[in-house]
PDB file of C-alpha atoms in Angstrom:
ATOM      1  CA  MET A  19     129.971 146.542 122.722  1.00 43.00           C
ATOM      2  CA  PRO A  20     127.740 143.871 123.780  1.00 46.00           C
ATOM      3  CA  ALA A  21     124.048 144.662 124.070  1.00 42.00           C
ATOM      4  CA  ILE A  22     124.219 148.289 125.570  1.00 39.00           C
ATOM      5  CA  LEU A  23     120.583 149.537 125.845  1.00 36.00           C
ATOM      6  CA  ARG A  24     120.662 153.029 124.437  1.00 30.00           C
ATOM      7  CA  ARG A  25     123.663 154.451 125.692  1.00 30.00           C
ATOM      8  CA  THR A  26     121.356 149.445 129.778  1.00 32.00           C
ATOM      9  CA  CYS A  27     122.304 143.968 131.438  1.00 35.00           C
ATOM     10  CA  ASP A  28     121.188 140.195 133.800  1.00 31.00           C
ATOM     11  CA  THR A  29     122.061 136.819 135.894  1.00 28.00           C
ATOM     12  CA  VAL A  30     122.062 133.033 136.809  1.00 29.00           C
ATOM     13  CA  GLN A  31     121.905 130.492 139.804  1.00 28.00           C
ATOM     14  CA  VAL A  32     123.328 127.273 141.163  1.00 29.00           C
ATOM     15  CA  ARG A  33     121.850 123.934 142.290  1.00 32.00           C
ATOM     16  CA  ALA A  34     123.104 120.510 142.713  1.00 33.00           C
ATOM     17  CA  TYR A  35     123.021 118.827 139.368  1.00 33.00           C
ATOM     18  CA  ARG A  36     123.790 115.054 138.531  1.00 34.00           C
ATOM     19  CA  SER A  37     126.419 114.674 135.815  1.00 37.00           C
ATOM     20  CA  GLY A  38     125.164 113.960 132.302  1.00 37.00           C
ATOM     21  CA  VAL A  39     125.458 110.646 130.807  1.00 34.00           C
ATOM     22  CA  GLY A  40     128.940 109.945 129.827  1.00 37.00           C
ATOM     23  CA  ALA A  41     130.199 113.224 130.816  1.00 38.00           C
ATOM     24  CA  GLY A  42     134.054 113.435 131.136  1.00 36.00           C
ATOM     25  CA  LYS A  43     134.427 109.884 129.794  1.00 38.00           C
ATOM     26  CA  ILE A  44     135.883 110.948 126.562  1.00 44.00           C
ATOM     27  CA  ASP A  45     139.354 109.945 126.016  1.00 47.00           C
ATOM     28  CA  GLY A  46     141.882 109.246 123.243  1.00 49.00           C
ATOM     29  CA  VAL A  47     141.247 112.515 121.171  1.00 51.00           C
ATOM     30  CA  THR A  48     143.699 113.216 118.623  1.00 71.00           C
ATOM     31  CA  GLY A  49     142.166 116.431 117.055  1.00 92.00           C
ATOM     32  CA  ALA A  50     142.269 120.053 117.976  1.00 97.00           C
ATOM     33  CA  LEU A  51     140.474 122.017 120.768  1.00 98.00           C
ATOM     34  CA  PHE A  52     138.695 125.154 119.343  1.00 98.00           C
ATOM     35  CA  ALA A  53     136.649 127.691 120.887  1.00 98.00           C
ATOM     36  CA  VAL A  54     134.003 130.460 119.765  1.00 98.00           C
ATOM     37  CA  SER A  55     131.706 132.601 121.394  1.00 98.00           C
ATOM     38  CA  ASP A  56     129.116 135.466 121.022  1.00 98.00           C
ATOM     39  CA  LEU A  57     127.528 133.784 117.722  1.00 98.00           C
ATOM     40  CA  HIS A  58     124.366 136.043 118.137  1.00 98.00           C
ATOM     41  CA  VAL A  59     122.509 133.988 115.467  1.00 97.00           C
ATOM     42  CA  SER A  60     119.468 136.207 115.548  1.00 97.00           C
ATOM     43  CA  TYR A  61     121.494 137.950 112.851  1.00 96.00           C
ATOM     44  CA  ALA A  62     121.131 136.499 109.412  1.00 96.00           C
ATOM     45  CA  GLU A  63     124.744 137.370 108.600  1.00 96.00           C
ATOM     46  CA  ASN A  64     125.985 135.465 111.811  1.00 96.00           C
ATOM     47  CA  ARG A  65     123.910 132.457 110.980  1.00 97.00           C
ATOM     48  CA  THR A  66     125.823 132.330 107.569  1.00 96.00           C
ATOM     49  CA  VAL A  67     129.084 132.156 109.596  1.00 96.00           C
ATOM     50  CA  VAL A  68     127.937 129.487 111.893  1.00 97.00           C
ATOM     51  CA  ASP A  69     126.837 127.553 108.713  1.00 96.00           C
ATOM     52  CA  GLY A  70     130.519 127.489 107.754  1.00 95.00           C
ATOM     53  CA  LEU A  71     131.860 126.381 111.037  1.00 97.00           C
ATOM     54  CA  ARG A  72     133.445 122.906 110.393  1.00 96.00           C
ATOM     55  CA  PRO A  73     135.988 120.724 112.204  1.00 96.00           C
ATOM     56  CA  GLU A  74     139.350 119.988 110.758  1.00 94.00           C
ATOM     57  CA  SER A  75     139.233 116.396 111.929  1.00 95.00           C
ATOM     58  CA  PRO A  76     136.558 114.216 113.238  1.00 95.00           C
ATOM     59  CA  ASP A  77     138.184 114.342 116.717  1.00 95.00           C
ATOM     60  CA  ASP A  78     137.960 118.079 116.926  1.00 97.00           C
ATOM     61  CA  TRP A  79     136.074 119.560 120.069  1.00 98.00           C
ATOM     62  CA  LEU A  80     134.458 122.913 120.153  1.00 98.00           C
ATOM     63  CA  ILE A  81     133.944 125.116 122.982  1.00 98.00           C
ATOM     64  CA  VAL A  82     131.045 127.626 123.035  1.00 98.00           C
ATOM     65  CA  ALA A  83     131.641 130.303 125.472  1.00 98.00           C
ATOM     66  CA  GLY A  84     128.263 131.815 125.763  1.00 97.00           C
ATOM     67  CA  ASP A  85     125.803 134.306 123.813  1.00 98.00           C
ATOM     68  CA  VAL A  86     124.577 131.913 120.930  1.00 98.00           C
ATOM     69  CA  GLY A  87     121.437 133.727 121.004  1.00 97.00           C
ATOM     70  CA  GLU A  88     118.562 135.119 122.930  1.00 97.00           C
ATOM     71  CA  VAL A  89     115.587 132.789 121.808  1.00 97.00           C
ATOM     72  CA  PHE A  90     115.597 129.224 123.424  1.00 98.00           C
ATOM     73  CA  ALA A  91     114.760 127.575 120.068  1.00 98.00           C
ATOM     74  CA  ASP A  92     117.648 129.378 118.309  1.00 98.00           C
ATOM     75  CA  VAL A  93     120.130 128.342 120.877  1.00 98.00           C
ATOM     76  CA  GLU A  94     119.021 124.659 120.709  1.00 98.00           C
ATOM     77  CA  ARG A  95     119.023 124.638 116.905  1.00 98.00           C
ATOM     78  CA  THR A  96     122.517 126.095 116.746  1.00 98.00           C
ATOM     79  CA  LEU A  97     124.038 123.866 119.332  1.00 98.00           C
ATOM     80  CA  ARG A  98     122.278 120.741 117.613  1.00 98.00           C
ATOM     81  CA  GLN A  99     123.936 121.807 114.621  1.00 98.00           C
ATOM     82  CA  LEU A 100     127.368 122.325 116.002  1.00 98.00           C
ATOM     83  CA  ARG A 101     127.123 118.952 117.983  1.00 98.00           C
ATOM     84  CA  ASP A 102     126.575 116.982 114.712  1.00 98.00           C
ATOM     85  CA  ARG A 103     129.833 118.325 113.254  1.00 97.00           C
ATOM     86  CA  PHE A 104     132.172 118.212 116.294  1.00 98.00           C
ATOM     87  CA  ALA A 105     133.195 115.038 118.406  1.00 97.00           C
ATOM     88  CA  GLN A 106     132.231 117.096 121.469  1.00 98.00           C
ATOM     89  CA  VAL A 107     130.779 120.601 122.060  1.00 98.00           C
ATOM     90  CA  VAL A 108     131.101 122.300 125.553  1.00 98.00           C
ATOM     91  CA  TRP A 109     128.743 125.382 126.311  1.00 98.00           C
ATOM     92  CA  VAL A 110     128.724 127.774 128.830  1.00 98.00           C
ATOM     93  CA  PRO A 111     125.948 130.402 129.238  1.00 98.00           C
ATOM     94  CA  GLY A 112     126.434 134.027 128.302  1.00 98.00           C
ATOM     95  CA  ASN A 113     123.912 136.675 129.472  1.00 98.00           C
ATOM     96  CA  HIS A 114     122.011 136.557 126.217  1.00 98.00           C
ATOM     97  CA  GLU A 115     121.051 132.983 126.701  1.00 98.00           C
ATOM     98  CA  LEU A 116     119.550 133.974 130.215  1.00 98.00           C
ATOM     99  CA  TRP A 117     117.383 136.706 129.141  1.00 98.00           C
ATOM    100  CA  THR A 118     113.768 136.429 129.181  1.00 98.00           C
ATOM    101  CA  HIS A 119     113.148 138.077 125.746  1.00 96.00           C
ATOM    102  CA  PRO A 120     109.678 139.291 124.973  1.00 95.00           C
ATOM    103  CA  ALA A 121     109.929 137.638 121.529  1.00 93.00           C
ATOM    104  CA  ASP A 122     110.827 134.158 122.983  1.00 97.00           C
ATOM    105  CA  PRO A 123     107.850 131.754 123.712  1.00 97.00           C
ATOM    106  CA  VAL A 124     109.951 130.085 126.435  1.00 97.00           C
ATOM    107  CA  THR A 125     109.190 132.583 129.227  1.00 97.00           C
ATOM    108  CA  LEU A 126     111.267 130.945 132.124  1.00 98.00           C
ATOM    109  CA  ARG A 127     113.285 133.211 134.313  1.00 98.00           C
ATOM    110  CA  GLY A 128     116.489 133.024 136.148  1.00 98.00           C
ATOM    111  CA  ARG A 129     117.643 129.762 137.477  1.00 98.00           C
ATOM    112  CA  ALA A 130     114.592 127.914 135.809  1.00 98.00           C
ATOM    113  CA  ARG A 131     115.887 129.241 132.418  1.00 98.00           C
ATOM    114  CA  TYR A 132     119.354 128.082 133.146  1.00 98.00           C
ATOM    115  CA  ASP A 133     117.960 124.753 134.297  1.00 98.00           C
ATOM    116  CA  ALA A 134     116.009 124.348 131.041  1.00 98.00           C
ATOM    117  CA  LEU A 135     119.170 125.302 128.843  1.00 98.00           C
ATOM    118  CA  VAL A 136     121.121 122.512 130.808  1.00 98.00           C
ATOM    119  CA  GLY A 137     118.356 119.974 130.164  1.00 98.00           C
ATOM    120  CA  MET A 138     118.412 120.858 126.452  1.00 98.00           C
ATOM    121  CA  CYS A 139     122.027 120.448 126.238  1.00 98.00           C
ATOM    122  CA  ARG A 140     122.055 117.141 127.946  1.00 98.00           C
ATOM    123  CA  ASP A 141     119.514 116.036 125.392  1.00 98.00           C
ATOM    124  CA  LEU A 142     121.637 117.043 122.721  1.00 98.00           C
ATOM    125  CA  GLY A 143     125.024 115.381 124.233  1.00 98.00           C
ATOM    126  CA  VAL A 144     126.367 119.057 124.712  1.00 98.00           C
ATOM    127  CA  LEU A 145     128.461 119.382 128.017  1.00 98.00           C
ATOM    128  CA  THR A 146     127.603 122.260 130.479  1.00 98.00           C
ATOM    129  CA  PRO A 147     129.016 123.647 133.772  1.00 98.00           C
ATOM    130  CA  GLU A 148     126.596 120.985 135.429  1.00 98.00           C
ATOM    131  CA  ASP A 149     128.379 117.997 133.973  1.00 98.00           C
ATOM    132  CA  ASP A 150     131.881 116.373 135.043  1.00 97.00           C
ATOM    133  CA  TYR A 151     134.552 118.226 133.758  1.00 98.00           C
ATOM    134  CA  PRO A 152     135.992 116.297 130.891  1.00 98.00           C
ATOM    135  CA  VAL A 153     139.753 115.798 129.990  1.00 97.00           C
ATOM    136  CA  TRP A 154     141.114 116.702 126.697  1.00 96.00           C
ATOM    137  CA  ARG A 155     143.816 114.165 125.710  1.00 94.00           C
ATOM    138  CA  GLY A 156     144.856 115.445 122.383  1.00 93.00           C
ATOM    139  CA  ALA A 157     147.967 117.606 121.648  1.00 92.00           C
ATOM    140  CA  GLY A 158     148.703 119.886 124.383  1.00 92.00           C
ATOM    141  CA  GLY A 159     146.825 117.627 127.007  1.00 93.00           C
ATOM    142  CA  PRO A 160     145.894 116.102 128.989  1.00 96.00           C
ATOM    143  CA  VAL A 161     144.047 119.074 130.390  1.00 97.00           C
ATOM    144  CA  THR A 162     140.855 119.348 132.383  1.00 98.00           C
ATOM    145  CA  VAL A 163     138.373 121.531 130.396  1.00 98.00           C
ATOM    146  CA  ALA A 164     136.130 123.162 133.121  1.00 98.00           C
ATOM    147  CA  PRO A 165     133.238 125.146 131.734  1.00 98.00           C
ATOM    148  CA  LEU A 166     132.144 127.616 134.187  1.00 98.00           C
ATOM    149  CA  PHE A 167     129.032 129.662 134.760  1.00 98.00           C
ATOM    150  CA  LEU A 168     129.657 132.596 137.127  1.00 98.00           C
ATOM    151  CA  LEU A 169     127.937 135.791 136.214  1.00 98.00           C
ATOM    152  CA  TYR A 170     129.137 139.069 137.673  1.00 98.00           C
ATOM    153  CA  ASP A 171     128.678 141.209 140.767  1.00 98.00           C
ATOM    154  CA  TYR A 172     129.415 144.690 139.703  1.00 98.00           C
ATOM    155  CA  SER A 173     132.846 144.762 141.450  1.00 98.00           C
ATOM    156  CA  PHE A 174     134.382 145.810 138.085  1.00 98.00           C
ATOM    157  CA  ARG A 175     133.184 149.369 138.989  1.00 97.00           C
ATOM    158  CA  ALA A 176     132.995 152.399 136.921  1.00 96.00           C
ATOM    159  CA  PRO A 177     136.053 154.842 137.304  1.00 95.00           C
ATOM    160  CA  GLY A 178     135.827 157.098 140.358  1.00 95.00           C
ATOM    161  CA  THR A 179     133.070 155.184 142.230  1.00 96.00           C
ATOM    162  CA  THR A 180     133.366 152.986 145.377  1.00 95.00           C
ATOM    163  CA  SER A 181     130.095 151.073 145.510  1.00 96.00           C
ATOM    164  CA  LYS A 182     127.728 149.213 143.151  1.00 97.00           C
ATOM    165  CA  ASP A 183     124.808 151.999 143.652  1.00 97.00           C
ATOM    166  CA  GLU A 184     127.357 154.749 142.811  1.00 97.00           C
ATOM    167  CA  SER A 185     128.593 152.689 139.829  1.00 97.00           C
ATOM    168  CA  LEU A 186     125.409 152.068 138.541  1.00 97.00           C
ATOM    169  CA  ARG A 187     124.518 155.788 138.711  1.00 97.00           C
ATOM    170  CA  ALA A 188     127.582 156.610 136.713  1.00 97.00           C
ATOM    171  CA  ALA A 189     126.652 154.130 134.011  1.00 97.00           C
ATOM    172  CA  TYR A 190     123.009 155.616 133.647  1.00 97.00           C
ATOM    173  CA  ALA A 191     124.304 159.101 133.746  1.00 96.00           C
ATOM    174  CA  ALA A 192     126.825 158.039 130.864  1.00 96.00           C
ATOM    175  CA  GLY A 193     123.776 156.250 128.920  1.00 96.00           C
ATOM    176  CA  VAL A 194     125.678 153.142 129.138  1.00 96.00           C
ATOM    177  CA  VAL A 195     123.633 150.545 130.633  1.00 96.00           C
ATOM    178  CA  CYS A 196     123.721 146.686 130.057  1.00 97.00           C
ATOM    179  CA  THR A 197     120.306 145.183 128.759  1.00 97.00           C
ATOM    180  CA  ASP A 198     120.604 142.724 131.386  1.00 98.00           C
ATOM    181  CA  GLU A 199     119.121 145.124 133.867  1.00 98.00           C
ATOM    182  CA  VAL A 200     115.811 144.753 131.984  1.00 97.00           C
ATOM    183  CA  LEU A 201     115.955 141.179 130.547  1.00 98.00           C
ATOM    184  CA  LEU A 202     118.255 139.146 132.935  1.00 98.00           C
ATOM    185  CA  HIS A 203     116.287 138.082 135.995  1.00 98.00           C
ATOM    186  CA  PRO A 204     117.824 136.547 139.016  1.00 98.00           C
ATOM    187  CA  ASP A 205     114.958 134.542 140.198  1.00 98.00           C
ATOM    188  CA  PRO A 206     114.868 133.261 142.833  1.00 98.00           C
ATOM    189  CA  HIS A 207     117.674 135.231 144.115  1.00 98.00           C
ATOM    190  CA  PRO A 208     117.208 138.562 145.273  1.00 98.00           C
ATOM    191  CA  ASP A 209     119.875 140.100 143.022  1.00 98.00           C
ATOM    192  CA  ARG A 210     122.458 139.174 140.300  1.00 98.00           C
ATOM    193  CA  GLU A 211     125.297 139.535 142.588  1.00 98.00           C
ATOM    194  CA  SER A 212     123.851 137.095 145.036  1.00 98.00           C
ATOM    195  CA  TRP A 213     123.499 134.556 142.172  1.00 98.00           C
ATOM    196  CA  CYS A 214     127.052 135.191 141.314  1.00 98.00           C
ATOM    197  CA  TRP A 215     128.320 134.731 144.727  1.00 98.00           C
ATOM    198  CA  GLU A 216     126.631 131.378 145.048  1.00 98.00           C
ATOM    199  CA  ARG A 217     127.823 130.299 141.565  1.00 98.00           C
ATOM    200  CA  VAL A 218     131.466 131.321 142.600  1.00 98.00           C
ATOM    201  CA  ALA A 219     131.379 129.307 145.879  1.00 98.00           C
ATOM    202  CA  GLU A 220     129.867 126.223 144.140  1.00 98.00           C
ATOM    203  CA  THR A 221     132.211 126.506 141.248  1.00 98.00           C
ATOM    204  CA  GLU A 222     135.279 126.786 143.457  1.00 98.00           C
ATOM    205  CA  ARG A 223     134.366 123.860 145.257  1.00 97.00           C
ATOM    206  CA  ARG A 224     134.292 121.835 142.049  1.00 97.00           C
ATOM    207  CA  LEU A 225     137.470 123.025 140.745  1.00 98.00           C
ATOM    208  CA  ALA A 226     139.189 122.409 144.061  1.00 96.00           C
ATOM    209  CA  ALA A 227     138.137 118.789 143.632  1.00 96.00           C
ATOM    210  CA  ALA A 228     139.345 118.526 140.071  1.00 96.00           C
ATOM    211  CA  ASP A 229     142.680 116.296 139.453  1.00 96.00           C
ATOM    212  CA  PRO A 230     145.599 118.408 140.836  1.00 96.00           C
ATOM    213  CA  ALA A 231     147.973 116.723 138.503  1.00 97.00           C
ATOM    214  CA  LEU A 232     146.205 118.196 135.343  1.00 98.00           C
ATOM    215  CA  PRO A 233     146.337 121.852 134.161  1.00 98.00           C
ATOM    216  CA  THR A 234     142.864 123.397 133.159  1.00 98.00           C
ATOM    217  CA  VAL A 235     141.317 125.245 130.359  1.00 98.00           C
ATOM    218  CA  LEU A 236     139.006 127.536 132.264  1.00 98.00           C
ATOM    219  CA  VAL A 237     135.931 128.618 130.169  1.00 98.00           C
ATOM    220  CA  ASN A 238     133.531 131.351 131.182  1.00 98.00           C
ATOM    221  CA  HIS A 239     131.469 133.648 129.196  1.00 98.00           C
ATOM    222  CA  TRP A 240     132.892 136.618 131.322  1.00 98.00           C
ATOM    223  CA  PRO A 241     136.415 137.322 131.818  1.00 98.00           C
ATOM    224  CA  LEU A 242     137.908 136.065 135.144  1.00 98.00           C
ATOM    225  CA  VAL A 243     140.155 139.086 135.451  1.00 98.00           C
ATOM    226  CA  ARG A 244     139.257 142.746 135.004  1.00 98.00           C
ATOM    227  CA  GLN A 245     142.339 143.644 132.844  1.00 97.00           C
ATOM    228  CA  PRO A 246     140.637 142.808 129.436  1.00 97.00           C
ATOM    229  CA  THR A 247     137.875 145.441 130.198  1.00 97.00           C
ATOM    230  CA  ASP A 248     140.592 148.063 130.280  1.00 96.00           C
ATOM    231  CA  VAL A 249     140.319 148.536 126.492  1.00 96.00           C
ATOM    232  CA  LEU A 250     136.558 149.044 126.448  1.00 96.00           C
ATOM    233  CA  TRP A 251     135.212 152.376 124.806  1.00 94.00           C
ATOM    234  CA  TYR A 252     132.662 152.757 127.629  1.00 96.00           C
ATOM    235  CA  PRO A 253     134.529 151.957 130.843  1.00 97.00           C
ATOM    236  CA  GLU A 254     131.145 152.110 132.688  1.00 97.00           C
ATOM    237  CA  PHE A 255     130.337 148.910 130.976  1.00 98.00           C
ATOM    238  CA  ALA A 256     132.935 146.803 132.853  1.00 98.00           C
ATOM    239  CA  GLN A 257     130.522 146.337 135.841  1.00 98.00           C
ATOM    240  CA  TRP A 258     128.692 143.819 133.918  1.00 98.00           C
ATOM    241  CA  CYS A 259     131.678 141.996 132.689  1.00 98.00           C
ATOM    242  CA  GLY A 260     133.060 139.716 135.736  1.00 98.00           C
ATOM    243  CA  THR A 261     133.789 139.646 139.475  1.00 98.00           C
ATOM    244  CA  ASP A 262     136.891 140.434 141.551  1.00 98.00           C
ATOM    245  CA  ARG A 263     136.297 137.057 143.359  1.00 98.00           C
ATOM    246  CA  THR A 264     137.812 135.120 140.505  1.00 98.00           C
ATOM    247  CA  ALA A 265     141.076 137.309 139.809  1.00 98.00           C
ATOM    248  CA  ASP A 266     143.537 134.699 141.059  1.00 98.00           C
ATOM    249  CA  TRP A 267     141.632 131.714 139.574  1.00 98.00           C
ATOM    250  CA  HIS A 268     143.841 131.275 136.587  1.00 98.00           C
ATOM    251  CA  LEU A 269     146.925 130.792 139.084  1.00 98.00           C
ATOM    252  CA  ARG A 270     145.246 128.947 141.897  1.00 97.00           C
ATOM    253  CA  HIS A 271     143.378 126.459 139.408  1.00 98.00           C
ATOM    254  CA  ARG A 272     146.386 125.781 137.214  1.00 97.00           C
ATOM    255  CA  ALA A 273     144.946 127.457 134.025  1.00 98.00           C
ATOM    256  CA  ALA A 274     146.940 126.575 130.801  1.00 98.00           C
ATOM    257  CA  VAL A 275     144.476 128.853 128.972  1.00 98.00           C
ATOM    258  CA  ALA A 276     141.476 130.826 130.023  1.00 98.00           C
ATOM    259  CA  VAL A 277     138.674 131.307 127.429  1.00 98.00           C
ATOM    260  CA  TYR A 278     136.094 133.753 127.411  1.00 98.00           C
ATOM    261  CA  GLY A 279     133.850 136.274 125.398  1.00 98.00           C
ATOM    262  CA  HIS A 280     131.452 138.947 126.068  1.00 98.00           C
ATOM    263  CA  LEU A 281     133.584 141.893 124.996  1.00 98.00           C
ATOM    264  CA  HIS A 282     133.380 141.379 121.434  1.00 97.00           C
ATOM    265  CA  ILE A 283     137.180 142.079 121.297  1.00 96.00           C
ATOM    266  CA  PRO A 284     138.873 138.861 120.038  1.00 96.00           C
ATOM    267  CA  ARG A 285     142.238 138.854 120.927  1.00 96.00           C
ATOM    268  CA  THR A 286     144.971 136.927 122.962  1.00 97.00           C
ATOM    269  CA  THR A 287     146.457 138.426 126.094  1.00 98.00           C
ATOM    270  CA  HIS A 288     148.503 136.999 128.855  1.00 98.00           C
ATOM    271  CA  HIS A 289     148.087 137.652 132.610  1.00 97.00           C
ATOM    272  CA  ASP A 290     150.628 136.391 135.208  1.00 97.00           C
ATOM    273  CA  GLY A 291     152.007 134.241 132.242  1.00 97.00           C
ATOM    274  CA  VAL A 292     148.612 132.581 131.428  1.00 98.00           C
ATOM    275  CA  ARG A 293     147.259 132.797 127.970  1.00 98.00           C
ATOM    276  CA  PHE A 294     143.703 134.403 127.932  1.00 98.00           C
ATOM    277  CA  GLU A 295     141.692 133.994 124.672  1.00 98.00           C
ATOM    278  CA  GLU A 296     138.664 136.221 123.702  1.00 98.00           C
ATOM    279  CA  VAL A 297     136.823 134.264 121.262  1.00 98.00           C
ATOM    280  CA  SER A 298     133.832 136.440 120.248  1.00 97.00           C
ATOM    281  CA  LEU A 299     132.410 136.598 116.730  1.00 96.00           C
ATOM    282  CA  GLY A 300     130.278 139.713 117.777  1.00 95.00           C
ATOM    283  CA  TYR A 301     127.529 141.584 115.767  1.00 96.00           C
ATOM    284  CA  PRO A 302     127.744 141.972 112.070  1.00 93.00           C
ATOM    285  CA  ARG A 303     128.809 145.699 112.313  1.00 93.00           C
ATOM    286  CA  GLU A 304     131.710 144.799 114.583  1.00 91.00           C
ATOM    287  CA  TRP A 305     133.159 141.787 112.473  1.00 87.00           C
ATOM    288  CA  GLY A 306     132.485 143.581 109.340  1.00 84.00           C
ATOM    289  CA  ARG A 307     134.895 146.348 110.445  1.00 85.00           C
ATOM    290  CA  ARG A 308     137.637 143.805 110.741  1.00 85.00           C
ATOM    291  CA  GLY A 309     137.603 142.958 106.984  1.00 80.00           C
ATOM    292  CA  GLY A 310     137.691 139.667 105.136  1.00 77.00           C
ATOM    293  CA  GLU A 311     135.892 136.670 106.081  1.00 80.00           C
ATOM    294  CA  PRO A 312     135.243 136.142 109.682  1.00 87.00           C
ATOM    295  CA  ARG A 313     136.980 133.149 110.959  1.00 88.00           C
ATOM    296  CA  PRO A 314     135.667 133.283 114.629  1.00 92.00           C
ATOM    297  CA  MET A 315     137.061 129.589 115.651  1.00 96.00           C
ATOM    298  CA  ARG A 316     140.129 130.012 117.740  1.00 96.00           C
ATOM    299  CA  ARG A 317     142.494 126.881 118.238  1.00 97.00           C
ATOM    300  CA  ILE A 318     143.080 126.636 121.927  1.00 98.00           C
ATOM    301  CA  LEU A 319     145.032 123.418 121.861  1.00 97.00           C
ATOM    302  CA  GLY A 320     146.059 120.977 119.307  1.00 93.00           C
ATOM    303  CA  GLY A 321     148.265 121.315 116.273  1.00 74.00           C
ATOM    304  CA  ALA A 322     147.412 122.438 112.746  1.00 64.00           C
ATOM    305  CA  THR A 323     146.440 119.265 110.510  1.00 43.00           C
TER     306      THR A 323
END
């Protein structure tokens, strides 16, 4: 389970960004499109796994669907490492990157922190939700790869509850509360759901303007639909896992694949005929139980070499 604070979660915000230099201009790709998430490089074991992530060909792209780490410098170092190896890296933030962690010298909060992460990615040549959506033209393409930053709004409520307040009370009573509630600040928004709704509205406008002739690969740290949370051991945690406002996006926005993480339950499912890929590595105690060497990189499109 991702970051449950002794049997407690955070947020992000939108503004008008200029596109990064060259964003969306990468054509003629012949490799594969891979994805991974929840690398959590604060763990030495996970850093070893990341050290082993390698492309199969010089044209391979890598989607990193959030939760690289909590400390700004760790996120920068890891994305630089991956950008040096892959032809293109596409990143979306998870809740952990948005934390203002007491061990992090970078004390920015909320949107200011997200802005700084976007700026850092642009310096590295890593694409973000604020850049033009690139088009994958390898096997399985062309498709528009759409990195999204949407957050959550507590609408995946705890069983038997009908409001945010009631759902949160149930989570606290059960001792299952996301650490975001302590470390993820919505500044300057009044709350996380306001930030989420702003992100959803702005992102929907951008998706509506994408080439209608192309299918999409929708990439978000949190699942776009609630169904993947049905297998959580602690159902109260679902309220920190997405928003009902994206429940039909995989249909309305022509998704060939939807990529997400956050749940630390790597698997392939299908909803309304659309493939959903949860691509988490997770914490060492989790992937260690699966046995064997962890191979977190999931092939999204493109054939084996």
